[in-house]
Coordinates of N, CA and C in Angstrom, one line a residue:
M1 N 54.6 43.0 -117.7 CA 55.5 42.9 -116.5 C 54.8 42.3 -115.3
R2 N 55.5 41.4 -114.7 CA 54.9 40.7 -113.6 C 54.7 41.6 -112.4
K3 N 53.8 41.2 -111.4 CA 53.6 42.0 -110.2 C 54.8 42.2 -109.5
S4 N 55.7 41.1 -109.4 CA 56.9 41.1 -108.6 C 58.0 42.0 -109.2
S5 N 57.8 42.4 -110.4 CA 59.0 43.0 -111.1 C 59.4 44.4 -110.6
L6 N 58.5 45.1 -109.8 CA 59.0 46.3 -109.2 C 59.5 45.9 -107.8
R7 N 60.8 45.8 -107.8 CA 61.5 45.4 -106.5 C 61.3 46.4 -105.4
P8 N 61.4 46.0 -104.1 CA 61.3 47.0 -103.0 C 62.1 48.3 -103.1
S9 N 63.4 48.1 -103.6 CA 64.3 49.3 -103.7 C 63.8 50.2 -104.8
L10 N 63.4 49.6 -105.9 CA 62.9 50.5 -107.0 C 61.6 51.2 -106.6
L11 N 60.7 50.5 -106.0 CA 59.4 51.0 -105.5 C 59.7 52.2 -104.6
A12 N 60.7 52.0 -103.7 CA 61.0 53.1 -102.7 C 61.5 54.3 -103.4
L13 N 62.3 54.1 -104.4 CA 62.9 55.3 -105.1 C 61.7 56.0 -105.9
L14 N 60.9 55.2 -106.6 CA 59.8 55.8 -107.4 C 58.8 56.5 -106.5
C15 N 58.5 55.9 -105.3 CA 57.6 56.6 -104.5 C 58.3 57.9 -103.9
A16 N 59.6 57.9 -103.6 CA 60.2 59.1 -103.2 C 60.1 60.2 -104.2
L17 N 60.2 59.9 -105.5 CA 60.1 60.8 -106.5 C 58.7 61.4 -106.6
L18 N 57.7 60.6 -106.3 CA 56.3 61.0 -106.5 C 55.7 61.7 -105.2
L19 N 56.2 61.3 -104.0 CA 55.5 61.8 -102.8 C 55.5 63.3 -102.6
P20 N 56.5 64.1 -103.0 CA 56.5 65.5 -102.9 C 55.3 66.1 -103.6
L21 N 54.8 65.5 -104.6 CA 53.6 66.0 -105.4 C 52.3 65.5 -104.7
A22 N 52.4 64.2 -104.2 CA 51.1 63.6 -103.6 C 50.9 64.1 -102.2
V23 N 50.4 65.2 -102.1 CA 50.4 65.9 -100.7 C 49.4 65.1 -99.8
S24 N 48.3 64.7 -100.3 CA 47.3 64.0 -99.4 C 46.3 63.3 -100.2
A25 N 45.5 62.5 -99.6 CA 44.4 61.8 -100.4 C 43.4 62.8 -101.0
Q26 N 43.3 64.0 -100.4 CA 42.3 65.0 -100.8 C 42.9 65.7 -102.0
T27 N 44.2 65.7 -102.3 CA 44.8 66.4 -103.5 C 45.6 65.4 -104.2
P28 N 45.0 64.6 -105.0 CA 45.7 63.5 -105.7 C 46.6 64.1 -106.7
V29 N 47.8 63.4 -106.9 CA 48.7 63.8 -108.0 C 48.3 63.0 -109.2
R30 N 48.3 63.7 -110.4 CA 47.9 63.1 -111.6 C 49.2 62.5 -112.3
I31 N 49.1 61.2 -112.5 CA 50.2 60.4 -113.0 C 49.8 59.7 -114.4
M32 N 50.6 59.9 -115.4 CA 50.4 59.2 -116.6 C 51.4 58.2 -116.8
P33 N 51.1 56.9 -116.7 CA 52.0 55.8 -117.1 C 51.9 55.7 -118.5
L34 N 53.1 55.9 -119.2 CA 53.2 56.2 -120.7 C 54.2 55.2 -121.3
G35 N 53.7 54.4 -122.3 CA 54.7 53.5 -122.9 C 53.9 52.4 -123.8
D36 N 54.5 51.2 -123.6 CA 54.0 50.1 -124.5 C 53.4 49.0 -123.7
S37 N 53.6 47.7 -124.0 CA 53.0 46.6 -123.3 C 53.5 46.5 -121.8
I38 N 54.7 47.0 -121.6 CA 55.2 47.0 -120.2 C 54.4 47.8 -119.3
T39 N 54.0 49.0 -119.9 CA 53.1 49.9 -119.1 C 51.7 49.3 -119.0
F40 N 51.2 48.7 -120.0 CA 49.9 48.1 -120.1 C 49.9 47.0 -119.0
G41 N 51.0 46.3 -118.9 CA 51.1 45.2 -117.9 C 50.8 43.8 -118.6
S42 N 51.6 43.5 -119.6 CA 51.4 42.3 -120.5 C 51.3 41.1 -119.6
S43 N 50.2 40.4 -119.7 CA 49.9 39.1 -119.1 C 49.7 39.2 -117.6
V44 N 49.7 40.4 -117.0 CA 49.6 40.6 -115.5 C 48.5 41.6 -115.2
P45 N 47.4 41.3 -114.6 CA 46.4 42.3 -114.3 C 46.9 43.4 -113.6
G46 N 46.8 44.7 -114.2 CA 47.2 45.9 -113.5 C 48.6 46.2 -113.7
G47 N 49.5 45.3 -114.1 CA 50.9 45.6 -114.3 C 51.5 46.2 -113.1
Y48 N 52.6 47.0 -113.3 CA 53.2 47.7 -112.2 C 52.3 48.8 -111.5
R49 N 51.3 49.2 -112.3 CA 50.4 50.3 -111.9 C 49.6 49.8 -110.6
N50 N 49.3 48.6 -110.5 CA 48.6 48.0 -109.4 C 49.3 48.2 -108.1
R51 N 50.6 47.7 -108.2 CA 51.4 47.7 -107.0 C 51.8 49.2 -106.5
L52 N 52.1 50.1 -107.6 CA 52.4 51.4 -107.2 C 51.2 52.2 -106.6
Y53 N 50.0 51.9 -107.2 CA 48.8 52.5 -106.6 C 48.6 52.1 -105.2
S54 N 48.8 50.8 -104.9 CA 48.6 50.3 -103.6 C 49.5 50.9 -102.6
L55 N 50.8 51.0 -103.0 CA 51.8 51.6 -102.1 C 51.5 53.0 -101.7
L56 N 51.2 53.8 -102.7 CA 51.0 55.2 -102.5 C 49.7 55.5 -101.7
T57 N 48.6 54.8 -102.0 CA 47.4 55.0 -101.3 C 47.4 54.4 -99.9
T58 N 48.1 53.3 -99.7 CA 48.3 52.8 -98.3 C 49.1 53.8 -97.5
A59 N 50.0 54.5 -98.1 CA 50.7 55.5 -97.4 C 50.0 56.8 -97.1
G60 N 48.7 56.9 -97.6 CA 47.9 58.0 -97.4 C 47.9 59.1 -98.5
Y61 N 48.5 58.7 -99.6 CA 48.6 59.7 -100.6 C 47.6 59.5 -101.7
G62 N 47.2 60.6 -102.3 CA 46.2 60.5 -103.4 C 46.8 60.3 -104.8
V63 N 46.2 59.4 -105.6 CA 46.7 59.0 -106.9 C 45.7 59.2 -107.9
D64 N 45.9 59.8 -109.0 CA 44.9 59.9 -110.1 C 45.7 59.5 -111.4
F65 N 45.6 58.2 -111.7 CA 46.2 57.8 -113.0 C 45.4 58.4 -114.2
V66 N 46.1 59.0 -115.2 CA 45.5 59.6 -116.3 C 45.9 58.9 -117.6
G67 N 45.1 59.0 -118.6 CA 45.4 58.4 -119.9 C 44.0 58.0 -120.6
L68 N 44.1 57.7 -121.9 CA 42.9 57.3 -122.6 C 42.7 55.8 -122.6
Q69 N 43.7 55.0 -122.1 CA 43.6 53.6 -122.1 C 43.0 53.2 -120.7
T70 N 42.2 52.2 -120.6 CA 41.7 51.6 -119.4 C 41.9 50.1 -119.3
G71 N 42.4 49.5 -120.3 CA 42.5 48.0 -120.4 C 43.4 47.5 -119.3
N72 N 43.3 46.2 -119.1 CA 44.1 45.5 -118.1 C 43.9 46.0 -116.7
G73 N 42.7 46.2 -116.3 CA 42.4 46.6 -114.9 C 42.3 45.5 -114.0
V74 N 42.1 45.7 -112.7 CA 42.0 44.6 -111.8 C 41.2 45.2 -110.6
A75 N 40.5 44.4 -109.8 CA 39.7 45.0 -108.7 C 40.5 45.8 -107.7
T76 N 41.7 45.4 -107.5 CA 42.5 46.2 -106.5 C 43.1 47.5 -107.1
L77 N 42.8 47.8 -108.3 CA 43.2 49.0 -109.0 C 42.0 49.7 -109.4
P78 N 41.3 50.5 -108.6 CA 40.1 51.2 -109.0 C 40.3 52.3 -110.0
D79 N 41.5 52.8 -110.2 CA 41.8 53.8 -111.2 C 42.8 53.1 -112.3
S80 N 42.2 52.6 -113.3 CA 43.0 51.9 -114.3 C 43.4 52.7 -115.5
D81 N 43.2 54.0 -115.5 CA 43.6 54.9 -116.6 C 45.2 54.8 -116.9
H82 N 45.6 54.8 -118.1 CA 47.0 54.8 -118.4 C 47.1 55.1 -119.9
Q83 N 48.4 55.1 -120.3 CA 48.6 55.3 -121.8 C 49.7 54.4 -122.3
G84 N 49.5 53.1 -122.0 CA 50.4 52.0 -122.5 C 49.7 51.2 -123.6
I85 N 50.4 51.3 -124.8 CA 49.8 50.6 -125.9 C 50.8 49.5 -126.4
G86 N 50.4 48.3 -126.4 CA 51.2 47.2 -126.8 C 51.8 47.3 -128.2
G87 N 53.0 47.1 -128.4 CA 53.7 47.1 -129.6 C 54.1 48.5 -130.1
W88 N 53.8 49.5 -129.4 CA 54.1 50.9 -129.8 C 55.6 51.3 -129.7
R89 N 56.0 52.1 -130.6 CA 57.4 52.6 -130.7 C 57.5 54.1 -130.2
I90 N 58.7 54.5 -130.2 CA 58.9 55.9 -129.8 C 58.2 56.9 -130.7
D91 N 58.4 56.7 -132.0 CA 57.8 57.5 -133.0 C 56.3 57.6 -133.0
Q92 N 55.6 56.5 -132.7 CA 54.2 56.4 -132.5 C 53.7 57.3 -131.4
V93 N 54.3 57.1 -130.2 CA 54.0 57.9 -129.1 C 54.2 59.4 -129.4
D94 N 55.3 59.7 -130.0 CA 55.7 61.1 -130.4 C 54.6 61.7 -131.3
S95 N 54.1 60.9 -132.2 CA 53.1 61.5 -133.1 C 51.8 61.8 -132.5
D96 N 51.4 61.1 -131.4 CA 50.1 61.3 -130.9 C 50.1 61.9 -129.5
I97 N 51.2 62.2 -128.9 CA 51.2 62.7 -127.5 C 50.5 64.0 -127.4
A98 N 50.6 65.0 -128.3 CA 50.0 66.3 -128.2 C 48.5 66.1 -128.2
K99 N 48.0 65.2 -129.0 CA 46.6 64.9 -129.1 C 46.1 64.4 -127.7
W100 N 46.8 63.4 -127.2 CA 46.4 62.9 -125.9 C 46.3 63.9 -124.8
F101 N 47.4 64.8 -124.7 CA 47.3 65.8 -123.8 C 46.2 66.8 -123.9
G102 N 45.7 66.9 -125.1 CA 44.6 67.8 -125.3 C 43.2 67.2 -124.9
V103 N 43.2 65.9 -124.5 CA 42.0 65.2 -124.1 C 42.0 65.0 -122.5
V104 N 43.1 64.5 -122.0 CA 43.2 64.1 -120.6 C 43.6 65.2 -119.8
A105 N 43.3 65.2 -118.5 CA 43.8 66.2 -117.6 C 45.3 66.2 -117.6
N106 N 45.9 67.3 -117.6 CA 47.4 67.4 -117.7 C 48.1 66.6 -116.5
P107 N 48.9 65.7 -116.9 CA 49.6 64.9 -115.8 C 50.7 65.8 -115.1
Q108 N 50.8 65.6 -113.8 CA 51.8 66.2 -113.1 C 53.1 65.4 -113.1
V109 N 52.9 64.1 -113.3 CA 54.0 63.2 -113.4 C 53.8 62.3 -114.6
I110 N 54.9 62.0 -115.4 CA 54.8 61.1 -116.5 C 55.9 60.1 -116.3
L111 N 55.4 58.8 -116.3 CA 56.3 57.6 -116.1 C 56.5 57.0 -117.5
L112 N 57.7 57.3 -118.1 CA 57.9 57.0 -119.5 C 58.9 55.8 -119.6
H113 N 58.4 54.7 -120.2 CA 59.3 53.6 -120.6 C 58.8 53.3 -122.0
I114 N 59.8 53.6 -122.9 CA 59.5 53.3 -124.3 C 60.8 53.1 -125.1
G115 N 60.7 52.3 -126.2 CA 61.9 52.0 -127.0 C 62.1 50.5 -127.2
T116 N 61.5 49.7 -126.4 CA 61.7 48.2 -126.6 C 61.3 47.8 -128.0
N117 N 60.2 48.3 -128.5 CA 59.6 47.9 -129.7 C 60.4 48.5 -131.0
D118 N 61.1 49.6 -130.7 CA 62.0 50.0 -131.8 C 63.0 49.0 -132.2
F119 N 63.5 48.3 -131.0 CA 64.6 47.3 -131.3 C 63.9 45.9 -131.7
A120 N 62.8 45.6 -131.1 CA 62.1 44.4 -131.5 C 61.7 44.4 -133.0
Q121 N 61.3 45.6 -133.5 CA 60.9 45.8 -134.9 C 62.0 46.2 -135.8
N122 N 63.2 46.4 -135.2 CA 64.4 46.8 -136.0 C 64.2 48.1 -136.7
L123 N 63.6 49.1 -136.1 CA 63.4 50.4 -136.7 C 64.5 51.3 -136.5
D124 N 65.3 51.5 -137.5 CA 66.5 52.5 -137.4 C 67.0 52.6 -136.0
T125 N 67.5 51.4 -135.5 CA 67.9 51.4 -134.1 C 69.1 52.3 -133.7
P126 N 70.0 52.6 -134.6 CA 71.1 53.5 -134.2 C 70.5 54.9 -133.8
N127 N 69.4 55.3 -134.3 CA 68.8 56.6 -134.0 C 67.6 56.6 -133.0
A128 N 67.4 55.4 -132.4 CA 66.4 55.3 -131.4 C 66.6 56.2 -130.2
I129 N 67.8 56.4 -129.8 CA 68.1 57.2 -128.6 C 67.8 58.7 -129.0
N130 N 68.0 59.0 -130.2 CA 67.7 60.5 -130.6 C 66.2 60.7 -130.7
R131 N 65.5 59.7 -131.2 CA 64.1 59.8 -131.2 C 63.5 59.9 -129.8
W132 N 64.1 59.2 -128.9 CA 63.7 59.1 -127.5 C 64.0 60.5 -126.8
D133 N 65.1 61.1 -127.2 CA 65.5 62.4 -126.6 C 64.5 63.5 -127.1
A134 N 64.1 63.4 -128.4 CA 63.2 64.3 -129.0 C 61.9 64.2 -128.4
L135 N 61.5 63.0 -128.0 CA 60.2 62.8 -127.3 C 60.2 63.5 -126.0
I136 N 61.3 63.3 -125.2 CA 61.4 64.0 -124.0 C 61.3 65.5 -124.1
T137 N 62.0 66.0 -125.1 CA 61.9 67.4 -125.4 C 60.5 67.9 -125.6
K138 N 59.8 67.1 -126.4 CA 58.3 67.4 -126.7 C 57.5 67.4 -125.5
L139 N 57.7 66.4 -124.7 CA 56.9 66.2 -123.4 C 57.2 67.5 -122.5
A140 N 58.5 67.8 -122.4 CA 58.8 68.9 -121.5 C 58.3 70.2 -122.1
T141 N 58.2 70.4 -123.3 CA 57.8 71.6 -124.0 C 56.3 71.7 -123.9
L142 N 55.6 70.6 -124.1 CA 54.1 70.6 -124.0 C 53.7 70.8 -122.6
L143 N 54.4 70.2 -121.6 CA 54.0 70.3 -120.2 C 55.1 70.6 -119.3
P144 N 55.6 71.8 -119.4 CA 56.8 72.2 -118.7 C 56.8 72.1 -117.2
D145 N 55.6 72.0 -116.6 CA 55.6 71.8 -115.1 C 55.5 70.3 -114.7
A146 N 55.4 69.4 -115.6 CA 55.3 68.0 -115.3 C 56.7 67.4 -115.0
H147 N 56.7 66.5 -114.0 CA 57.9 65.8 -113.7 C 58.0 64.6 -114.5
I148 N 58.9 64.4 -115.4 CA 59.1 63.3 -116.4 C 60.1 62.3 -115.8
I149 N 59.7 61.2 -115.4 CA 60.5 60.1 -114.9 C 60.8 59.1 -116.0
V150 N 62.0 58.9 -116.5 CA 62.3 58.1 -117.6 C 63.2 57.0 -117.2
T151 N 63.2 55.9 -118.0 CA 64.1 54.8 -117.7 C 64.8 54.3 -118.9
N152 N 65.8 53.5 -118.7 CA 66.5 52.8 -119.8 C 65.6 51.6 -120.2
I153 N 66.0 50.9 -121.2 CA 65.3 49.7 -121.7 C 65.7 48.5 -120.9
M154 N 64.8 47.8 -120.4 CA 65.0 46.6 -119.5 C 65.6 45.5 -120.3
L155 N 66.1 44.5 -119.6 CA 66.7 43.3 -120.2 C 65.8 42.6 -121.1
R156 N 66.3 42.3 -122.3 CA 65.5 41.7 -123.3 C 66.2 40.4 -123.8
G157 N 65.6 39.6 -124.7 CA 66.2 38.5 -125.3 C 67.2 38.9 -126.4
E158 N 68.0 38.0 -126.9 CA 68.9 38.3 -128.0 C 68.2 38.0 -129.3
P159 N 68.7 38.8 -130.4 CA 69.8 39.7 -130.4 C 69.5 41.1 -130.0
Q160 N 68.3 41.4 -129.6 CA 67.9 42.8 -129.3 C 68.7 43.3 -128.1
N161 N 68.9 42.4 -127.1 CA 69.6 42.9 -125.8 C 71.0 43.5 -126.2
T162 N 71.7 42.8 -127.0 CA 73.1 43.3 -127.3 C 73.0 44.6 -128.0
T163 N 72.1 44.8 -128.9 CA 71.9 46.0 -129.7 C 71.5 47.1 -128.7
I164 N 70.6 46.9 -127.8 CA 70.1 47.9 -126.9 C 71.3 48.3 -126.0
Q165 N 72.1 47.5 -125.6 CA 73.3 47.8 -124.8 C 74.3 48.5 -125.5
A166 N 74.4 48.4 -126.8 CA 75.4 49.1 -127.6 C 74.8 50.4 -128.1
Q167 N 73.5 50.5 -128.5 CA 73.1 51.7 -129.1 C 72.1 52.6 -128.3
F168 N 71.7 52.1 -127.2 CA 70.6 52.9 -126.5 C 71.0 53.2 -125.0
N169 N 71.0 52.1 -124.2 CA 71.2 52.4 -122.7 C 72.4 53.1 -122.3
P170 N 73.6 53.0 -122.9 CA 74.8 53.7 -122.5 C 74.6 55.2 -122.6
F171 N 73.6 55.7 -123.4 CA 73.5 57.1 -123.6 C 72.3 57.8 -122.9
V172 N 71.6 57.0 -122.2 CA 70.4 57.5 -121.5 C 70.7 58.5 -120.4
Q173 N 71.6 58.2 -119.6 CA 71.9 59.1 -118.5 C 72.4 60.4 -119.0
A174 N 73.3 60.4 -120.0 CA 73.8 61.7 -120.5 C 72.8 62.6 -121.2
K175 N 71.8 61.9 -121.8 CA 70.7 62.6 -122.4 C 69.8 63.2 -121.3
V176 N 69.6 62.5 -120.2 CA 68.8 63.1 -119.1 C 69.5 64.2 -118.5
D177 N 70.8 64.0 -118.3 CA 71.6 65.1 -117.7 C 71.5 66.4 -118.6
A178 N 71.6 66.2 -119.9 CA 71.6 67.4 -120.8 C 70.2 68.0 -120.7
Q179 N 69.1 67.3 -120.7 CA 67.7 67.8 -120.5 C 67.6 68.6 -119.2
A180 N 68.1 68.0 -118.1 CA 68.1 68.7 -116.8 C 68.8 70.0 -116.8
A181 N 70.0 70.0 -117.6 CA 70.8 71.2 -117.6 C 70.1 72.4 -118.3
L182 N 69.1 72.0 -119.2 CA 68.3 73.0 -119.9 C 67.1 73.5 -119.0
G183 N 67.1 73.0 -117.7 CA 66.0 73.4 -116.8 C 64.8 72.5 -116.9
R184 N 64.8 71.4 -117.6 CA 63.7 70.5 -117.8 C 63.6 69.6 -116.6
N185 N 62.4 69.3 -116.2 CA 62.2 68.5 -114.9 C 62.1 67.0 -115.3
V186 N 63.3 66.4 -115.6 CA 63.5 65.0 -116.0 C 64.3 64.3 -115.0
T187 N 63.9 63.1 -114.7 CA 64.7 62.3 -113.7 C 64.9 60.9 -114.3
F188 N 66.1 60.3 -114.1 CA 66.4 59.0 -114.6 C 66.1 57.9 -113.5
L189 N 65.5 56.8 -113.9 CA 65.2 55.7 -113.0 C 65.7 54.5 -113.7
D190 N 66.6 53.8 -113.0 CA 67.4 52.6 -113.6 C 66.5 51.4 -113.4
M191 N 65.5 51.2 -114.4 CA 64.7 50.0 -114.3 C 65.4 48.7 -114.7
R192 N 66.4 48.8 -115.6 CA 67.1 47.7 -116.0 C 67.8 46.9 -114.9
A193 N 68.3 47.7 -114.0 CA 69.1 47.1 -112.8 C 68.1 46.4 -111.9
A194 N 66.8 46.7 -112.0 CA 65.8 46.1 -111.0 C 65.0 45.0 -111.5
V195 N 64.8 44.9 -112.8 CA 63.9 44.0 -113.4 C 64.6 42.9 -114.2
P196 N 64.6 41.7 -113.7 CA 65.2 40.6 -114.5 C 64.4 40.1 -115.7
L197 N 65.0 39.4 -116.6 CA 64.3 38.9 -117.8 C 63.1 38.0 -117.4
S198 N 63.3 37.3 -116.3 CA 62.2 36.3 -115.9 C 61.0 37.0 -115.5
D199 N 61.0 38.3 -115.3 CA 59.8 39.1 -114.9 C 59.1 39.6 -116.2
M200 N 59.6 39.3 -117.4 CA 59.0 39.8 -118.6 C 58.4 38.7 -119.3
P201 N 57.0 38.5 -119.2 CA 56.4 37.3 -119.8 C 56.4 37.2 -121.3
D202 N 56.5 38.4 -121.9 CA 56.5 38.5 -123.4 C 57.9 38.6 -123.9

């Protein structure tokens, strides 16, 4: 994802969700960027993590990115920890997430964007939304105090985009609402509305 892909309005909303936890630079909030190459920041040093880190720290808030991955860092991002693995699908994250949580410091915030590769690899796409919902349930069960911020799948090329719009994105908000109704700390962020296809180099 290109540096410009987090538009000002989207950044403002994301920061608003994070700031209640990021009390000060002395008490940093632990954030796990979780997903695939979009989280890694394909072709762009630091990805969205670079801009988000800059905005929060410039505002005087502490940030501690957590994860086992450190690739795609940049000098302006002194904390390059994340859990974005290129090409990964929902089921792959689901199978390893408990192991990751057993190694890294428990995140207080999870930024989850996953599912693009389920459609790119044509893996049982009608059930992708159910796998995604089950992953959120697992995250919330493993870390009930964490704030899970989830997004729909961003604009992609065809034929994947039409399939995503038919089988996945229309159901995301209802799944999040149902999770929240169960008392889980899950919030929906509409990344698709903010990120054009031109911001996706892959």
